[in-house]
N, CA and C of each residue as an Amber inpcrd file, in Angstrom:
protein
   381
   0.8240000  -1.1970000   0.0000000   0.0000000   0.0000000   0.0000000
   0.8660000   1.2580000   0.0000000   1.8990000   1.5860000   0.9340000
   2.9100000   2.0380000   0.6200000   3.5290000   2.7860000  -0.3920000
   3.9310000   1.7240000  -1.1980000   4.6340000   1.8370000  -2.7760000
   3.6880000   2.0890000  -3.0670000   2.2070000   2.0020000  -3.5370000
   1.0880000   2.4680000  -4.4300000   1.3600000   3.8320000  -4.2930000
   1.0480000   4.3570000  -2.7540000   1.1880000   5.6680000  -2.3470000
   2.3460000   6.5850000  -2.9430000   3.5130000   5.9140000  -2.8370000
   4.6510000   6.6590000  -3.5520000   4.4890000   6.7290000  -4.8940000
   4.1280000   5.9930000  -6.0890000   4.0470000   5.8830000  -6.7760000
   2.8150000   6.7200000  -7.2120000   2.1920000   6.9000000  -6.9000000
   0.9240000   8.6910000  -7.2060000   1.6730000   9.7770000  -6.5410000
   2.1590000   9.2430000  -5.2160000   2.4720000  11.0380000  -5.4680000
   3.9270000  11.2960000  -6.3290000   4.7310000  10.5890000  -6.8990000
   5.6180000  10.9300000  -7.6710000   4.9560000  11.5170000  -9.2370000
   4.0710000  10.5440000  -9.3850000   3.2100000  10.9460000 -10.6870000
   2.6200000  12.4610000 -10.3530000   2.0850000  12.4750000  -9.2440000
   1.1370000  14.1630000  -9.2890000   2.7180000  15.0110000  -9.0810000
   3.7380000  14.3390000  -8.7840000   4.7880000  15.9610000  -8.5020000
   5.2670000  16.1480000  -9.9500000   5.5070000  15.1540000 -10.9760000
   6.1320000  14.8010000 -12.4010000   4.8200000  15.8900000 -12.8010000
   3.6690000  15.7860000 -12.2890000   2.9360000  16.5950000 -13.5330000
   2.9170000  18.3480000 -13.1610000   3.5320000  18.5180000 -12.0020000
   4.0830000  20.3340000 -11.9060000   4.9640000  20.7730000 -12.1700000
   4.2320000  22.1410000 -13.0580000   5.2970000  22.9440000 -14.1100000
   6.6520000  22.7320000 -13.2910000   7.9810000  22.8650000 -14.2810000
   9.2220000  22.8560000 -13.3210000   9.7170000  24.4760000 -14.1080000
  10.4960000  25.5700000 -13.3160000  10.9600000  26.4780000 -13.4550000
  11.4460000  26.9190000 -14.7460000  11.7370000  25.6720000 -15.7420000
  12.2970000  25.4860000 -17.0410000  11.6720000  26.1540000 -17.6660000
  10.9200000  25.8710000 -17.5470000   9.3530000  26.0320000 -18.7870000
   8.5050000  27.3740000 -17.9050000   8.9410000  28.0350000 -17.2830000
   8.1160000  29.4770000 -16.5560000   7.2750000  30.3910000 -17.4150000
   7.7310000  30.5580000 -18.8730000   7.1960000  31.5120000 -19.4990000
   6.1300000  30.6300000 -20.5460000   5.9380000  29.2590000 -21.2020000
   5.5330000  28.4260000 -21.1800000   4.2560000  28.6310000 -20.4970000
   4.4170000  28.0790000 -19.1480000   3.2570000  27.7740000 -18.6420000
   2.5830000  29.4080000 -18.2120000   2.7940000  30.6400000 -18.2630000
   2.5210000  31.6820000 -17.7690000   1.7310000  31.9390000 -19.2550000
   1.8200000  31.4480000 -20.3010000   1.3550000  31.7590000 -21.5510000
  -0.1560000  31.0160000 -21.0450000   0.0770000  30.0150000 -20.9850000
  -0.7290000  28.4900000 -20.8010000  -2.0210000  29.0340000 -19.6280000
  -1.1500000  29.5770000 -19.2990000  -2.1370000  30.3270000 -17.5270000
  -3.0790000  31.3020000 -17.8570000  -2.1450000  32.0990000 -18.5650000
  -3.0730000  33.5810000 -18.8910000  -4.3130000  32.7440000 -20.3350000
  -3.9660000  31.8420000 -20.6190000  -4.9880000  31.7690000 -21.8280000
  -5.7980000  30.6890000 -21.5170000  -5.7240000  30.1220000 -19.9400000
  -6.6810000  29.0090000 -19.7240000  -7.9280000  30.1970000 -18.5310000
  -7.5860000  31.1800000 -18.6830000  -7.8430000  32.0370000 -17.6970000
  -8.8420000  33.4500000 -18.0320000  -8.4270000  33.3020000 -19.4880000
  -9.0900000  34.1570000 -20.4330000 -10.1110000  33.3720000 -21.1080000
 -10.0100000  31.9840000 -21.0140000 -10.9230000  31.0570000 -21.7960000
 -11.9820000  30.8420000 -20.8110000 -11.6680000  30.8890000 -19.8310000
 -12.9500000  30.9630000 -18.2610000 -13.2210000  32.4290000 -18.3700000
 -13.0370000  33.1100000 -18.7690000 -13.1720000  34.5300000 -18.2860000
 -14.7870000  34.7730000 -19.4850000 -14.1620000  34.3060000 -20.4590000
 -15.0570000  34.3090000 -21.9510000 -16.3720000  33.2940000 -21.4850000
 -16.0500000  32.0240000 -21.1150000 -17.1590000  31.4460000 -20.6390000
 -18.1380000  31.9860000 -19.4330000 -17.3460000  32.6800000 -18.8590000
 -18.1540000  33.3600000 -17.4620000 -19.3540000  34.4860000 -18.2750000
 -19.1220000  35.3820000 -19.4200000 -20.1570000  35.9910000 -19.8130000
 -21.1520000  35.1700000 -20.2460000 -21.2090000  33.9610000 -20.8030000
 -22.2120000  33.5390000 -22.1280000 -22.7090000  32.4960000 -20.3240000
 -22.0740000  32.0850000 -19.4990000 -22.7740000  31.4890000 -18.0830000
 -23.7780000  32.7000000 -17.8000000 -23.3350000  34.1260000 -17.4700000
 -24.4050000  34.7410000 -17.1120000 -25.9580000  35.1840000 -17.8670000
 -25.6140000  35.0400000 -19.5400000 -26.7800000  34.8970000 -20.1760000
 -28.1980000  34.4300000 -19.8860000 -28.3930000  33.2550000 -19.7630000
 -29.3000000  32.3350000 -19.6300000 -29.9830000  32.7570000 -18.3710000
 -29.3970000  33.1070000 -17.1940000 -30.2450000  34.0070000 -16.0690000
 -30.5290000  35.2600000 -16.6620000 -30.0010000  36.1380000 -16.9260000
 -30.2280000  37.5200000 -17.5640000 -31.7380000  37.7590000 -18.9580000
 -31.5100000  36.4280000 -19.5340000 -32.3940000  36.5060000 -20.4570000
 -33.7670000  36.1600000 -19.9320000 -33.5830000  35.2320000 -18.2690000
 -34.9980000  34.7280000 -17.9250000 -35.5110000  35.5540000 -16.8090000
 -34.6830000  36.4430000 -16.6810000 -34.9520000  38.0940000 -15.5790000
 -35.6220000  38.8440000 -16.3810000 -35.1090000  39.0990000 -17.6060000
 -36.0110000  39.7400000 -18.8230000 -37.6360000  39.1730000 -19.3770000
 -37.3620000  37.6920000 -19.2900000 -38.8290000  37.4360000 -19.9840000
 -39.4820000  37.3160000 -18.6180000 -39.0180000  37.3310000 -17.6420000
 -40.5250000  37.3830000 -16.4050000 -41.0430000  38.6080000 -16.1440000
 -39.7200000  39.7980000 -16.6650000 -40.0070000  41.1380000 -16.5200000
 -41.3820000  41.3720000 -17.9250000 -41.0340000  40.9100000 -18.6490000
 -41.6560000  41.0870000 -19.9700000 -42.8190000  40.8350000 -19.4070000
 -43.1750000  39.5200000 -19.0920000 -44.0570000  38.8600000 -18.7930000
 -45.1040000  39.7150000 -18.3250000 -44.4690000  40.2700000 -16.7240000
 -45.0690000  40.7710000 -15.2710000 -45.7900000  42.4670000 -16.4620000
 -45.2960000  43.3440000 -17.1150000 -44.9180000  44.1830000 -17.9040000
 -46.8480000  43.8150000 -18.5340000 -46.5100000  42.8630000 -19.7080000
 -47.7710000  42.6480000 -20.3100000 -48.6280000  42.1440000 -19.4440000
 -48.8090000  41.8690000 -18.4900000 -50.2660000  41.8860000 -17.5100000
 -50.5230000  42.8430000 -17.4220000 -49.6310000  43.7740000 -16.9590000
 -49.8950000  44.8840000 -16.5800000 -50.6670000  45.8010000 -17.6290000
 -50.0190000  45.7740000 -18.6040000 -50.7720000  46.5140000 -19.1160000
 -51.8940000  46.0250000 -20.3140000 -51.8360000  44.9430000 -20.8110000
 -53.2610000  44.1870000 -21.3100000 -53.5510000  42.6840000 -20.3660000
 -53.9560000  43.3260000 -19.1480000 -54.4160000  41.9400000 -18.8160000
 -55.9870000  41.9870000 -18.0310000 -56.0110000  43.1300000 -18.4570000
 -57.5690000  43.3310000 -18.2580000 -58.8630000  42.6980000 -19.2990000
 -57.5640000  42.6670000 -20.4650000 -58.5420000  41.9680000 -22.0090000
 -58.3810000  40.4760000 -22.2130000 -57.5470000  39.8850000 -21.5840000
 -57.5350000  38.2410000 -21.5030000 -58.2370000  37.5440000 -21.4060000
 -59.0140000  37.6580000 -20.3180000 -60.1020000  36.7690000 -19.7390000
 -59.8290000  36.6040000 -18.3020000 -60.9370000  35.7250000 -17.7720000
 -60.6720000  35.1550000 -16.1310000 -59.4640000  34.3530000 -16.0050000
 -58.9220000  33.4590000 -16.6080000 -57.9780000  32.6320000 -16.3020000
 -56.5020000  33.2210000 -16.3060000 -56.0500000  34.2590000 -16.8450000
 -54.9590000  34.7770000 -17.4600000 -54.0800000  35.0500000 -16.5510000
 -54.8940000  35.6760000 -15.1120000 -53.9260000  35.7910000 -14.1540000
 -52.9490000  34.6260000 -13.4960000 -53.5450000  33.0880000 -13.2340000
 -52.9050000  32.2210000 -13.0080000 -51.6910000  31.7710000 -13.5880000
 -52.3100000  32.3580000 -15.0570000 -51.1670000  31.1940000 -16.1890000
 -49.9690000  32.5710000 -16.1880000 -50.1380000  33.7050000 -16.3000000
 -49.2490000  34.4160000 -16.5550000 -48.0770000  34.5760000 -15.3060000
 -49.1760000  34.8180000 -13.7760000 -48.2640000  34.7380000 -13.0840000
 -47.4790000  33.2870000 -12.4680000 -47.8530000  31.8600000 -13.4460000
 -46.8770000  31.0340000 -13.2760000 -45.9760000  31.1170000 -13.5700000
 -46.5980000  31.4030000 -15.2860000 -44.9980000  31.4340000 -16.1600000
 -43.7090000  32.6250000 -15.8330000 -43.9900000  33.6230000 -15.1620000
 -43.4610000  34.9320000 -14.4630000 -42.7220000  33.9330000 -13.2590000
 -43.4550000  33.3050000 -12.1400000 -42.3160000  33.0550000 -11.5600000
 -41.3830000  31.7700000 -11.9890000 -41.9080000  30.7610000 -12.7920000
 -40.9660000  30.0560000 -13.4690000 -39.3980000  30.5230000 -13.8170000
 -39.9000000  31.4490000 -15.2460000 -38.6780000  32.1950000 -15.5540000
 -37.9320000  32.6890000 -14.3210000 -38.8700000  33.7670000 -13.0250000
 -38.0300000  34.1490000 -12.1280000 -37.4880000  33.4390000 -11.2450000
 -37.5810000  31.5640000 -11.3240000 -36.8930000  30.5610000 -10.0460000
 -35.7500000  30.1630000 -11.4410000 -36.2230000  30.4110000 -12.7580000
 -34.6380000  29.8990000 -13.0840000 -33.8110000  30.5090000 -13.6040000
 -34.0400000  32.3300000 -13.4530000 -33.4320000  33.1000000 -13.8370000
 -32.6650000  33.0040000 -11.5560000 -32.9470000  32.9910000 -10.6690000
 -32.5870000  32.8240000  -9.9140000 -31.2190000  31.4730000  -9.9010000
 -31.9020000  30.2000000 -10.7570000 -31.1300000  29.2150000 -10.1070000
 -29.6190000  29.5280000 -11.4890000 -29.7820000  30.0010000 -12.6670000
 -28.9340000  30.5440000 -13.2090000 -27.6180000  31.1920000 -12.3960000
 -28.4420000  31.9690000 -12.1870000 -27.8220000  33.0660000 -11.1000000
 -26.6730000  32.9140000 -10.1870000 -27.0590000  31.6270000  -9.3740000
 -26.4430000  30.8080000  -8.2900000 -25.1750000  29.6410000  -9.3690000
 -25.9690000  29.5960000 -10.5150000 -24.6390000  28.9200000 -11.0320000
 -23.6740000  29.4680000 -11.3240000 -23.7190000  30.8330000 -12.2040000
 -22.5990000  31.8540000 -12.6700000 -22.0470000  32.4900000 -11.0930000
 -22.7710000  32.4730000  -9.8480000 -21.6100000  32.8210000  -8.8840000
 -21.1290000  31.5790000  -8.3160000 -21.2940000  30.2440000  -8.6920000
 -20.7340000  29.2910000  -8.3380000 -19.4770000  29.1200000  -8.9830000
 -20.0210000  29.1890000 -10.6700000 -18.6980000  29.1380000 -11.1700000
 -17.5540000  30.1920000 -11.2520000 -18.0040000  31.9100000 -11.0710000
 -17.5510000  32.6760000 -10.4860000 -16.7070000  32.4820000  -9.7990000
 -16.7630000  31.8210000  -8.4380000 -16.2050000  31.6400000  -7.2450000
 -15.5350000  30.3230000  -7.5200000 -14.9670000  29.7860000  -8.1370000
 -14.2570000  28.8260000  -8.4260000 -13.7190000  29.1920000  -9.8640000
 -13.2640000  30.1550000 -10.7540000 -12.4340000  30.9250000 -11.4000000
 -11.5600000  31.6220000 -10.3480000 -12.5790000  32.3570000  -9.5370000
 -11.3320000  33.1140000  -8.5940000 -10.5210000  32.2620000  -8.3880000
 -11.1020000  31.3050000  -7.0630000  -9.9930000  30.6090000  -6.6210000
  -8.9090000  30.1650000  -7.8250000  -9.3080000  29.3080000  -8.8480000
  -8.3510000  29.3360000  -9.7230000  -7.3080000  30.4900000 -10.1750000
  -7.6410000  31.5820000 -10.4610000  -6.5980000  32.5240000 -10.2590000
  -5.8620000  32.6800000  -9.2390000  -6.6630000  32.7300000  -8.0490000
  -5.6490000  32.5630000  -7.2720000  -4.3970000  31.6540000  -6.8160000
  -4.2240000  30.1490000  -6.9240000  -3.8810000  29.3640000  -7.3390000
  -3.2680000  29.3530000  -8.6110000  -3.2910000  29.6330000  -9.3690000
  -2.1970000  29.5520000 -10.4480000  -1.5660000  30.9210000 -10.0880000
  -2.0490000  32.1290000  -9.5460000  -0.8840000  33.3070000  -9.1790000
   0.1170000  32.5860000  -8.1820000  -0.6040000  32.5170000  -6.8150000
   0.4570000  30.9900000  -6.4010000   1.4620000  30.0410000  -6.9180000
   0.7480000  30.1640000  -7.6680000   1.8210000  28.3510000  -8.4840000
   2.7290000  29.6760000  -9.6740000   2.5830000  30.4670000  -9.7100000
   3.9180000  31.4660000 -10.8880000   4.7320000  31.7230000  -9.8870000
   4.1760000  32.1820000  -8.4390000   5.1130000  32.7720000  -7.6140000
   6.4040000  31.6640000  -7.3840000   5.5560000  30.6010000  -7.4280000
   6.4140000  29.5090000  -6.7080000   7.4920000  28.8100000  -7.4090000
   7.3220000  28.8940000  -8.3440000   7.9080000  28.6530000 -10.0050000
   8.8600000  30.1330000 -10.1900000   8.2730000  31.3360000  -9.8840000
   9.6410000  32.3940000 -10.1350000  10.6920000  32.2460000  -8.7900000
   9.9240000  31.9170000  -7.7000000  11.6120000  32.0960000  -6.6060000
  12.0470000  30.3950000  -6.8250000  11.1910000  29.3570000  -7.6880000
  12.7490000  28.2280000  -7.4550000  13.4570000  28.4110000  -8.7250000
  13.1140000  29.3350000  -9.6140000  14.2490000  29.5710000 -10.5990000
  15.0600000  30.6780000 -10.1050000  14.6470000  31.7140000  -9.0490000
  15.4380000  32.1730000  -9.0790000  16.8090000  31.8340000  -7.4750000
  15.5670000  30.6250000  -7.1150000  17.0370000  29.8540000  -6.1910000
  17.7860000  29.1700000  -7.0390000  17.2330000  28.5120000  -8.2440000
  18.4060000  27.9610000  -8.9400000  19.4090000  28.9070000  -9.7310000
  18.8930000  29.7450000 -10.1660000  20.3080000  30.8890000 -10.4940000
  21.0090000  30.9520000  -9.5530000  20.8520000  31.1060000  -8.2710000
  21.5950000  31.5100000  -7.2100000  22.6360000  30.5960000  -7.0390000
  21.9990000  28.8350000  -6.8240000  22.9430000  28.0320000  -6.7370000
  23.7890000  27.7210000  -7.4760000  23.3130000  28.1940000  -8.9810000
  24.6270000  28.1060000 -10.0210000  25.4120000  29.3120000 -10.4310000
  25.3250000  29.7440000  -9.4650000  26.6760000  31.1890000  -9.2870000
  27.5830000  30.7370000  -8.4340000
């Protein structure tokens, strides 16, 4: 059990950037970072668009819902809060995934820092 153990964590240390490659992976960083950044707008869409049609919605009662009929109020104000529980649960996803981009930035700013002082302990040691 042991050796299994050694044998993953040698594999997970083999797979972090080594100082060599700094500008490499800082390319790699900034453009896995910009590619979440791009996905984070088109995440907030889908709530934004269903904040709009309940607004729409709430909007046209208001002002022709006197000419509908008896039933109109039920169906309209379902479909109003529909849109508004999944323009809500939207919502909660884009700050979910929000909040787990940060952390990722933060964490890879981490992981550059850590990567610029062991290259620049290894300059040191080869002076």
């Amino acid at each position: 059990m042991e050796k299994q153990n050694d044998s993953m964590r040698e594999r997970l240390l083999a797979r972090l950037p080594q100082p060599e490659n700094l500008a490499a992976y800082r390319e790699k960083t900034a453009s896995l970072l910009a590619k979440h950044e791009k996905a984070l707008f088109w995440e907030k869409m889908p709530s934004v668009v269903c904040f709009v049609l309940a607004a729409a919605i709430v909007w046209a009662d208001w002002f022709w819902g006197q000419k509908l009929g008896p039933l109109h109020p039920y169906f309209i104000w379902i479909w109003a809060g529909f849109f508004f529980v999944a323009g809500g649960v939207g919502e909660l996803r884009y700050r979910i995934y929000r909040s787990k981009v940060d952390i990722l930035k933060e964490v890879k700013q981490v992981q550059l820092q850590v990567l610029e002082l062991e290259a620049s302990l290894q300059k040191r040691s080869c002076e």
